[in-house]
Tab-separated table of C-alpha atoms and ligand atoms in Angstrom:
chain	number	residue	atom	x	y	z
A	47	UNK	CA	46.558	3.874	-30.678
A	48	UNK	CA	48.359	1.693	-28.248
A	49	UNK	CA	52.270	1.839	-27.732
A	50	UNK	CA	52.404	-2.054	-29.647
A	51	UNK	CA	50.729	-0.081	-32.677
A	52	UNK	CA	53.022	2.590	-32.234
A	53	UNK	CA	56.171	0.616	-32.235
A	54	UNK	CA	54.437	-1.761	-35.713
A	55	UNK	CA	54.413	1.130	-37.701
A	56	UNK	CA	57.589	2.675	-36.702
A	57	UNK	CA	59.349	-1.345	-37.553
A	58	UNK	CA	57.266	-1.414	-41.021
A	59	UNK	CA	58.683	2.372	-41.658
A	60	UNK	CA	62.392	1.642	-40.764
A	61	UNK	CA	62.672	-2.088	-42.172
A	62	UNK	CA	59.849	-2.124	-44.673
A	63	UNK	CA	59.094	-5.463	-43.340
A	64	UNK	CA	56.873	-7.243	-40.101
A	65	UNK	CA	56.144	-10.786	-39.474
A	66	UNK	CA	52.770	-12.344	-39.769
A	67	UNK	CA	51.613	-11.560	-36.251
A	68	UNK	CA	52.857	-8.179	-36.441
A	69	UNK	CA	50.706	-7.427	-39.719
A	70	UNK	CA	47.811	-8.977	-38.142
A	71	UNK	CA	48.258	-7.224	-34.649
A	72	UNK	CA	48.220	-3.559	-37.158
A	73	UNK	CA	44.997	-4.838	-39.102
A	74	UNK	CA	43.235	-5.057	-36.134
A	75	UNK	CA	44.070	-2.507	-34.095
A	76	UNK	CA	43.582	-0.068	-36.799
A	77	UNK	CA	41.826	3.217	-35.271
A	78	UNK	CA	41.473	6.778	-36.390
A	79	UNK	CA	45.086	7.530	-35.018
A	80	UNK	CA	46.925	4.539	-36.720
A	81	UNK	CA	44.822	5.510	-39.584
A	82	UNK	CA	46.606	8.939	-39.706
A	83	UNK	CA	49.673	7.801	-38.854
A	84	UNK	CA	49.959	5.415	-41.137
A	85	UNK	CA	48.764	7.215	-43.861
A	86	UNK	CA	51.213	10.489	-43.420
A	87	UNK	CA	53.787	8.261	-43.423
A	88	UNK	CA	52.709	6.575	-46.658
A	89	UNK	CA	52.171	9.797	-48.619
A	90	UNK	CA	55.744	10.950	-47.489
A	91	UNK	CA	57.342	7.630	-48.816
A	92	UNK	CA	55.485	8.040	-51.980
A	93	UNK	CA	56.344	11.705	-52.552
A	94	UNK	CA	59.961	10.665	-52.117
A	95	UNK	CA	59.458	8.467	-55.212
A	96	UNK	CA	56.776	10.089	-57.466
A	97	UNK	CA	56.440	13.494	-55.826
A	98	UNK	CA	52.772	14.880	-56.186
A	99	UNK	CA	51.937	13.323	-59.732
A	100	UNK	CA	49.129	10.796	-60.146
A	101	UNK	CA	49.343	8.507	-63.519
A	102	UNK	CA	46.384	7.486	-65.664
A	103	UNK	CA	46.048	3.850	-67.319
A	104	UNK	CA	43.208	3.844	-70.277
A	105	UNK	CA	41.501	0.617	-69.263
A	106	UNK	CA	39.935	-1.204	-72.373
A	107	UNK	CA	37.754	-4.233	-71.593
A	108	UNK	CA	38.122	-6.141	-74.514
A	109	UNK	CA	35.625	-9.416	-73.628
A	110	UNK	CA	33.781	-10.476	-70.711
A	111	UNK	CA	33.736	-14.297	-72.545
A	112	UNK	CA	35.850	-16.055	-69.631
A	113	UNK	CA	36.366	-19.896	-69.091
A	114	UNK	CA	36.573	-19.812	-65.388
A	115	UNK	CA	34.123	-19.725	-63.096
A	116	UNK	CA	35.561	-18.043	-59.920
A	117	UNK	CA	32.244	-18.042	-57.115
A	118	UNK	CA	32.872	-14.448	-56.571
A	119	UNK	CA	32.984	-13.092	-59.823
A	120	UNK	CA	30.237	-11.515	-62.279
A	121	UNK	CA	31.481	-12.300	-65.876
A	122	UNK	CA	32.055	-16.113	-64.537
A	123	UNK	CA	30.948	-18.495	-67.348
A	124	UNK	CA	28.573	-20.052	-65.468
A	125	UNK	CA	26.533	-16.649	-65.272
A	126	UNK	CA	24.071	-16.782	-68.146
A	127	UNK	CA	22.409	-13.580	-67.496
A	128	UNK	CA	25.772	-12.297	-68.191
A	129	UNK	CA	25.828	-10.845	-72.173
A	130	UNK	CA	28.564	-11.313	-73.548
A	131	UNK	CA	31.007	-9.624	-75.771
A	132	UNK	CA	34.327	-9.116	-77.574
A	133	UNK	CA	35.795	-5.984	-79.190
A	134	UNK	CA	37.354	-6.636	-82.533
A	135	UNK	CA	41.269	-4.994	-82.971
A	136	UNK	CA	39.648	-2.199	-84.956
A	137	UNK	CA	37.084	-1.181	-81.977
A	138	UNK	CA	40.399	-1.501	-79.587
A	139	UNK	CA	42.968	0.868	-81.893
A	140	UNK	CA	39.848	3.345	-81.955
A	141	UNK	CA	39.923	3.033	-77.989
A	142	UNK	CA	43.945	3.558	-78.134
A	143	UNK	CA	43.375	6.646	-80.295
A	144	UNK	CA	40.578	8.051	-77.943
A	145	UNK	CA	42.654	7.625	-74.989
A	146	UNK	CA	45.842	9.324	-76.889
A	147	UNK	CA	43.314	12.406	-77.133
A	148	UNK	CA	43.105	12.256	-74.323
A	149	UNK	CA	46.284	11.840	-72.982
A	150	UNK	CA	46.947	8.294	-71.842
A	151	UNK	CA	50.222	6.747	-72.861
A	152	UNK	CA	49.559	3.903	-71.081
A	153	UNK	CA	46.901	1.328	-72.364
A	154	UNK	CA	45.258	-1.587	-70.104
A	155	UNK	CA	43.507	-4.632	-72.346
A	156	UNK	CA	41.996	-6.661	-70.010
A	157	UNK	CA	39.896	-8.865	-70.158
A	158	UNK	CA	38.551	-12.456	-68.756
A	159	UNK	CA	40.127	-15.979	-70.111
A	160	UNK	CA	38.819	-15.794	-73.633
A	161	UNK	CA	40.033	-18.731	-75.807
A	162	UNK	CA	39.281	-16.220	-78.881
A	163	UNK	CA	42.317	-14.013	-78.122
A	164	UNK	CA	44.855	-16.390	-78.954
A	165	UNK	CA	48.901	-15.701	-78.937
A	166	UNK	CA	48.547	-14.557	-82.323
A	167	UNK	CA	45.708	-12.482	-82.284
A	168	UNK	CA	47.068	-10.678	-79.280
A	169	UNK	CA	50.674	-10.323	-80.440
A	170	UNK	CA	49.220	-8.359	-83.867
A	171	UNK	CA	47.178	-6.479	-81.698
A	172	UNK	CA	50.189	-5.892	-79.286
A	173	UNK	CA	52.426	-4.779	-82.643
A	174	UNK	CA	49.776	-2.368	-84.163
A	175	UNK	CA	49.641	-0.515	-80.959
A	176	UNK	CA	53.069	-0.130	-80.388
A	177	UNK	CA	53.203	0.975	-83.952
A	178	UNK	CA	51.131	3.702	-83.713
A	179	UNK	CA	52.041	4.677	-80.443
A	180	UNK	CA	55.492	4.028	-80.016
A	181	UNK	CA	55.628	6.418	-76.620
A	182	UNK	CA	53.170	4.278	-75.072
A	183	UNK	CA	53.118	1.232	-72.629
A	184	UNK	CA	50.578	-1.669	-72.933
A	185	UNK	CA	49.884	-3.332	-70.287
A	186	UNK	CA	47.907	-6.610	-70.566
A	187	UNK	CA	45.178	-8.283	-67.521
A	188	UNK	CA	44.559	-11.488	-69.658
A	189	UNK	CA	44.602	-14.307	-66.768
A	190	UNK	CA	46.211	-17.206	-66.557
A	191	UNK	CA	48.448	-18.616	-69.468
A	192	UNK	CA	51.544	-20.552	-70.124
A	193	UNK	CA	54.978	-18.761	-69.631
A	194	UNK	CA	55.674	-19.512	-73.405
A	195	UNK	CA	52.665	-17.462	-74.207
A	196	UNK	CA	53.303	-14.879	-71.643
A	197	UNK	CA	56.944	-14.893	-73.781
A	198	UNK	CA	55.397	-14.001	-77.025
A	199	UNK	CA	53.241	-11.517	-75.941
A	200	UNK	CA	56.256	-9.828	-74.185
A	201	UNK	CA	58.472	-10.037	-77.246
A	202	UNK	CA	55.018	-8.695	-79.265
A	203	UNK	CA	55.468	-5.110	-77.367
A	204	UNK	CA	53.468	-6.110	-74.068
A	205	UNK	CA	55.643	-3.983	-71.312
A	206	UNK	CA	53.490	-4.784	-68.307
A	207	UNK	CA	50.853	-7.439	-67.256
A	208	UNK	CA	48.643	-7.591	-63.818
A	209	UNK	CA	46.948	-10.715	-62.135
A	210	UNK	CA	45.748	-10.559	-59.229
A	211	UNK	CA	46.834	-13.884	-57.004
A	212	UNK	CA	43.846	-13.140	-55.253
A	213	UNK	CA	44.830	-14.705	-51.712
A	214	UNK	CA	48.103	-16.056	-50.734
A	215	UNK	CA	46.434	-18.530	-48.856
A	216	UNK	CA	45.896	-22.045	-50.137
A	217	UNK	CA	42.635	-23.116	-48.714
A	218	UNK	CA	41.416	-19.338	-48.700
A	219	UNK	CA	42.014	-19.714	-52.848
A	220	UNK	CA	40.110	-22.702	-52.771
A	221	UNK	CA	37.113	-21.852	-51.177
A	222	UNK	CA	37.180	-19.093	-53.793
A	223	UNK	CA	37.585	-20.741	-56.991
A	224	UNK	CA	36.737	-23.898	-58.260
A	225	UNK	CA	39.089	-26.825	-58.377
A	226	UNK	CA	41.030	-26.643	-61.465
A	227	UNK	CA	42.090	-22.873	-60.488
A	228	UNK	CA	44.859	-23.573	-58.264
A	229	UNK	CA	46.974	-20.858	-55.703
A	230	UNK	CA	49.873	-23.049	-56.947
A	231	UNK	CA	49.818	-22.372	-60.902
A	232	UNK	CA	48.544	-18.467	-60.206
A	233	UNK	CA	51.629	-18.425	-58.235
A	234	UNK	CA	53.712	-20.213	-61.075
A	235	UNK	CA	52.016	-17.228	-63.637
A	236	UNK	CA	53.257	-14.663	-61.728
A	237	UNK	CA	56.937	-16.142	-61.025
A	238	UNK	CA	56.660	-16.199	-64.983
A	239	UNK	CA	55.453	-13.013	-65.634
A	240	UNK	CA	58.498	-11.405	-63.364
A	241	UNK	CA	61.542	-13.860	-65.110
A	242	UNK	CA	60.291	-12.718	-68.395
A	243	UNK	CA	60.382	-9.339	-67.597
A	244	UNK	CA	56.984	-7.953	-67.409
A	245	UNK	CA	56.670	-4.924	-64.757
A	246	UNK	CA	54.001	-7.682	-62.940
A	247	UNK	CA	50.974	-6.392	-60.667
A	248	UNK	CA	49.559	-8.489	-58.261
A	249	UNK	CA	46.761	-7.936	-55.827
A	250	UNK	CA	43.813	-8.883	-53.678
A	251	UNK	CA	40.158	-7.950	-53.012
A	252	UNK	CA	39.317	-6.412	-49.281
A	253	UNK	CA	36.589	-8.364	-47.089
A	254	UNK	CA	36.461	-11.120	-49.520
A	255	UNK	CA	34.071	-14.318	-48.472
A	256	UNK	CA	36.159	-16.456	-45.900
A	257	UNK	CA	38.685	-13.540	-45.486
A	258	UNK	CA	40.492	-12.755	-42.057
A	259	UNK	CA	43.289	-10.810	-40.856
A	260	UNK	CA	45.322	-13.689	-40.748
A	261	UNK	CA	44.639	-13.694	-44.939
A	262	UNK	CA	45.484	-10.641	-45.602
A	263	UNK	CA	48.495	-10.913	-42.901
A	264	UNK	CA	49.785	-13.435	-45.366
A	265	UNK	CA	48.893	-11.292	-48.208
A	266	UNK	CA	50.920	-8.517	-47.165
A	267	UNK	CA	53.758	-11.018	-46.101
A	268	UNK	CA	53.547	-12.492	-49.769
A	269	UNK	CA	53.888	-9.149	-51.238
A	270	UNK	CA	57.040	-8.284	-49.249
A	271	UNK	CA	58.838	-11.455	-51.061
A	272	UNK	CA	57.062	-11.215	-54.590
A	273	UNK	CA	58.343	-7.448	-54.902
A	274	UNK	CA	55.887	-6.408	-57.599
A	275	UNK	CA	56.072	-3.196	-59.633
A	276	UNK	CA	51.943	-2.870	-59.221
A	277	UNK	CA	49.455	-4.017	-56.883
A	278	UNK	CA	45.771	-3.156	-57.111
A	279	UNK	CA	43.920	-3.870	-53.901
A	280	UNK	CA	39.769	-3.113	-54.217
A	281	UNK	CA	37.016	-3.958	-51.486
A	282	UNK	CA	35.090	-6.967	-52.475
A	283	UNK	CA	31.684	-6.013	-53.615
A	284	UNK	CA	29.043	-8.760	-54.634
A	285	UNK	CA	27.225	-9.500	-57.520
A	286	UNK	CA	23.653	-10.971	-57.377
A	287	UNK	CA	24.142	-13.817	-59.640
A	288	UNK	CA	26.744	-15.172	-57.229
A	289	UNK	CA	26.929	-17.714	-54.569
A	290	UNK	CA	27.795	-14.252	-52.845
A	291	UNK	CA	25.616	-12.109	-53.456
A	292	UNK	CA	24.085	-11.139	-50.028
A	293	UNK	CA	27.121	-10.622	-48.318
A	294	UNK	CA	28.556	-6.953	-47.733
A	295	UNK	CA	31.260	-5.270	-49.302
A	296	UNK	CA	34.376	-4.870	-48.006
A	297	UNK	CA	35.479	-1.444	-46.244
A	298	UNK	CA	36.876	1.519	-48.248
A	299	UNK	CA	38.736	2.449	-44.934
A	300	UNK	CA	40.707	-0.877	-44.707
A	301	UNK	CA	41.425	-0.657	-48.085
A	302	UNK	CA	43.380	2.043	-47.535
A	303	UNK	CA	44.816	1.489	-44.702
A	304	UNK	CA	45.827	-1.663	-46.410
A	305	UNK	CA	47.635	0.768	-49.235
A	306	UNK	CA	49.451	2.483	-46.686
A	307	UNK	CA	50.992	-0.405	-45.476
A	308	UNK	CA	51.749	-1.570	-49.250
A	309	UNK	CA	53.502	1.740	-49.502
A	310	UNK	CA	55.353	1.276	-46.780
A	311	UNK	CA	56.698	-2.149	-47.662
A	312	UNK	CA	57.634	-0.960	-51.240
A	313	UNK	CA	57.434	3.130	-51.594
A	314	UNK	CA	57.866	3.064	-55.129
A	315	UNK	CA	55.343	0.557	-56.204
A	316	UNK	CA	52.721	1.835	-58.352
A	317	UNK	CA	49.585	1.266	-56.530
A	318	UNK	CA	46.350	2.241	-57.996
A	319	UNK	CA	42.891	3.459	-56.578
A	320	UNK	CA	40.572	1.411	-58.011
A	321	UNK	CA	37.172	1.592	-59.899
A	322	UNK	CA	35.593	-0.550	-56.698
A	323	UNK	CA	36.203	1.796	-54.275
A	324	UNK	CA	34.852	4.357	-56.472
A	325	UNK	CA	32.091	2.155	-56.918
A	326	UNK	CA	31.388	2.441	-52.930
A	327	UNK	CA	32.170	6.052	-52.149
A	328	UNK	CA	31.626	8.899	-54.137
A	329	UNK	CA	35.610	10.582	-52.867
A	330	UNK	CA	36.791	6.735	-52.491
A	331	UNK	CA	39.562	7.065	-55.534
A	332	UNK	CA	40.586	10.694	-53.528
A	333	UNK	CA	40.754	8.991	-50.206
A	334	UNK	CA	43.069	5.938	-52.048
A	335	UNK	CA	45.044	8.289	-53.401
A	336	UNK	CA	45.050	10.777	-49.699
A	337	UNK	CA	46.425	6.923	-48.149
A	338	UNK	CA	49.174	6.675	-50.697
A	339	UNK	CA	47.728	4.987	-54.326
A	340	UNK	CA	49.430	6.849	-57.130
A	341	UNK	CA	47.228	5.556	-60.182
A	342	UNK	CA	44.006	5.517	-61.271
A	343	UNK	CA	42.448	3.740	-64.193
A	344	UNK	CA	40.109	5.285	-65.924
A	345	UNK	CA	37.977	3.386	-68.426
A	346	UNK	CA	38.228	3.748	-72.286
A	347	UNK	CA	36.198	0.691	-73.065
A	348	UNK	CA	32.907	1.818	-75.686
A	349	UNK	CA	29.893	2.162	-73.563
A	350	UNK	CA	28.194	-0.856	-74.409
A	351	UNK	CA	31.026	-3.176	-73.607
A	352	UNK	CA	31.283	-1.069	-70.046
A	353	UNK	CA	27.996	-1.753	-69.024
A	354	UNK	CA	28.614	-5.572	-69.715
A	355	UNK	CA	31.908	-5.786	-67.963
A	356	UNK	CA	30.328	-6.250	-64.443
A	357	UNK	CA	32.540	-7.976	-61.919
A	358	UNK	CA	29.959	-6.272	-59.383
A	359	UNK	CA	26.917	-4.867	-58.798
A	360	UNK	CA	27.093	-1.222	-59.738
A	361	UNK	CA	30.372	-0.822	-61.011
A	362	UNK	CA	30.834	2.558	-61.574
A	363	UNK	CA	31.739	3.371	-65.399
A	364	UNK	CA	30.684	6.958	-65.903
A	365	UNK	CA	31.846	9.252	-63.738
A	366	UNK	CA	35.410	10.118	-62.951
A	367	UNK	CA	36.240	6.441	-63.593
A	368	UNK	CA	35.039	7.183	-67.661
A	369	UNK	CA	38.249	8.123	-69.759
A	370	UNK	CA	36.179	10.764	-70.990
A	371	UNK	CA	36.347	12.613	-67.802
A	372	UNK	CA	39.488	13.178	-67.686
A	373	UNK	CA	38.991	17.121	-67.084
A	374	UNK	CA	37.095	16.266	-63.963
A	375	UNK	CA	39.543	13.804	-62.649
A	376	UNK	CA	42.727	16.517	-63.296
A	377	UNK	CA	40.272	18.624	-61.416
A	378	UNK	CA	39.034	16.419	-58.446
A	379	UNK	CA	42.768	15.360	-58.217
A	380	UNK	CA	44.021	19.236	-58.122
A	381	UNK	CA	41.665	19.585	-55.244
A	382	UNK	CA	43.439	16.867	-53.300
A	383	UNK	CA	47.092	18.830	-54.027
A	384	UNK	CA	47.434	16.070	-56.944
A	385	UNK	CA	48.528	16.408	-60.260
A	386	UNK	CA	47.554	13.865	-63.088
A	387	UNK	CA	50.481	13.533	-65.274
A	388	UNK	CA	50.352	12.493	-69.292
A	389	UNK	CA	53.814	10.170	-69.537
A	390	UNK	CA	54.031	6.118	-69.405
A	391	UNK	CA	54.475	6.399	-65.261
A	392	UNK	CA	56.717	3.638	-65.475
A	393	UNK	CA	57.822	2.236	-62.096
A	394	UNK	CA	61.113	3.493	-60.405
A	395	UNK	CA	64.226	2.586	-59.443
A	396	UNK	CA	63.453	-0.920	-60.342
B	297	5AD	N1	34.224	-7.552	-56.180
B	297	5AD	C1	35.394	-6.898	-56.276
B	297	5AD	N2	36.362	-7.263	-57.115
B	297	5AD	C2	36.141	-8.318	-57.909
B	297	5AD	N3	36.924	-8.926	-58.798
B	297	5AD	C3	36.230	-9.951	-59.347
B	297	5AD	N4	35.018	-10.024	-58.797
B	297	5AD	C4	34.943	-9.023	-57.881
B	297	5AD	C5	33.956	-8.611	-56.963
B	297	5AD	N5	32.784	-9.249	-56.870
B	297	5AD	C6	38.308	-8.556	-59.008
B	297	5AD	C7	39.222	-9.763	-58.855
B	297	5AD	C8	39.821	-9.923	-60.227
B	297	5AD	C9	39.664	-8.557	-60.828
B	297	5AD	C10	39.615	-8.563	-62.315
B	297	5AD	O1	38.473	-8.067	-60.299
B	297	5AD	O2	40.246	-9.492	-57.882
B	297	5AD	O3	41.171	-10.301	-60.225
């Protein structure tokens, strides 16, 4: 590590803050010893906040229908090897009471732009959950809609809602999605989400097509100013009926060397270690969590729907990402000096 490096990190440690160049300079000179660095400082910052304990999210994936056709992404409507499904609000209470088993008291329904779940749909959905499970936070991953809608929802029960803006950088969005998904009304979603009231997650995929340092310079610049509660960060990985899909995924070590650096800009954020880069490396959800993640989101959907929810090629769905695994997870998570923890994990000292 060169003194410049040396000198970054201490900055981002003391203010919580770098410019542009500074990020970038960090990104790529990012060695073993940065690495370290970097990442003992994280884990401090976060154990300040949250101590040792690790919170679970029940993900449900309740329809891979989506209206959007974003170049990088599997369940994109214009994939029609892609089956598609929904799960009715029976099939997702049985997932809620599964998970409670389990011990979840948080529950994820995500799914892609599906004009089926409208306001009203959702919102008794939202209600019935809440209802039976008054201890427990919902979090919704829904897309993009208007802030009146994002206002019902919240006034339905909804306590949280991620959305990834994907890049903060207009033409970088661009070249990702097609024309009538603009950086400009994700933004406007988000900006929503937050006035309402919503805990909001953002987030970005690592080694993305078209991404450089300067993008994810920006990205972490963005993040500073936006102040989420959540942001989940996964490598890119492609999916063969993409415009994408011979290009490699992006690095499990820069992704977490990218969390570090989110912790260090916001140490209480709630940052999770995500299904992708379990997807990529067997120990990649114990090396997020080893750089400073403090989630994971393991997945309640019912099998069938898991193995149609493919943003990727191989996404992993039945190993320690699987709700039902929960025993291993506590257990690979122990190993680590972790400790999964059954309450809502709400974020602090917000
Ligand atoms: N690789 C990794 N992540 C992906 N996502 C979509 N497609 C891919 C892919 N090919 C991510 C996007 C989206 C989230 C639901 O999944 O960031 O916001």
């Amino acid at each position: 590590m060169d003194k410049k490096t040396e000198l970054i990190i201490d900055k981002l440690h003391s203010d919580r803050s770098l410019t542009e160049e500074e990020y970038a300079y960090l990104i790529e000179h990012r060695d073993e010893e940065s690495t370290c660095r970097l990442a003992s400082l994280a884990v401090a910052a976060r154990e300040q906040v949250y101590g040792r304990d690790v919170f679970i999210r029940g993900l449900i994936e309740i329809s891979n229908y989506c209206k959007n056709d974003c170049f990088y992404c599997g369940i994109r409507r214009s994939n029609k090897d892609c089956e598609r499904y929904r799960l009715g609000e029976d099939e997702i209470l049985r997932c809620c009471e599964e998970g409670y088993d389990l011990g979840f008291r948080t529950f994820v329904l995500q799914g892609g732009e599906d004009a089926f779940y409208t306001d009203e749909r959702l919102c008794g959905i939202i209600r019935t959950i809440k209802e039976r499970f008054p201890e427990c936070a919902v979090t919704l991953s829904l897309g993009e809609r208007s802030k009146e809608s994002y206002r019902r929802l919240y006034e339905a029960g909804a306590d949280r809602y991620l959305l990834r803006h994907e890049t903060a950088d207009e033409k970088h969005y661009a070249s990702l999605h097609p024309s009538e998904l603009t950086l400009e009304n994700r933004m406007r979603c988000l900006k929503d989400l937050q006035e309402i009231g919503y805990q909001t997650g953002c987030g970005f995929m690592v080694g993305s097509p078209g991404q450089t340092v300067k993008e994810l310079a920006k990205d972490l610049r963005w993040i500073e100013t936006f102040k989420p509660a959540m942001c989940g960060i996964g490598p890119f990985i492609p999916h063969k009926a993409t415009r994408y899909a011979d290009m490699k995924p992006g690095s499990v070590e820069l992704t977490c060397y990218l969390l570090s650096v989110i912790r260090l800009i916001q140490p209480n954020i709630l940052l999770p270690a995500t299904t992708a880069l379990a997807t990529l490396d067997d120990k990649g959800q114990e090396k997020g969590i080893l750089a400073g993640a403090n989630v994971i989101m393991p997945n309640l959907s019912p099998m069938e729907a898991r193995s149609k929810y493919r943003l990727y090629d191989n996404k992993a769905y039945s190993g320690t990402e699987a709700a039902q695994n929960v025993e291993d997870l506590k257990r690979r998570m122990e190993e680590i000096g972790y400790k999964v923890v059954t309450n809502r994990g709400d974020i602090k000292g917000n």
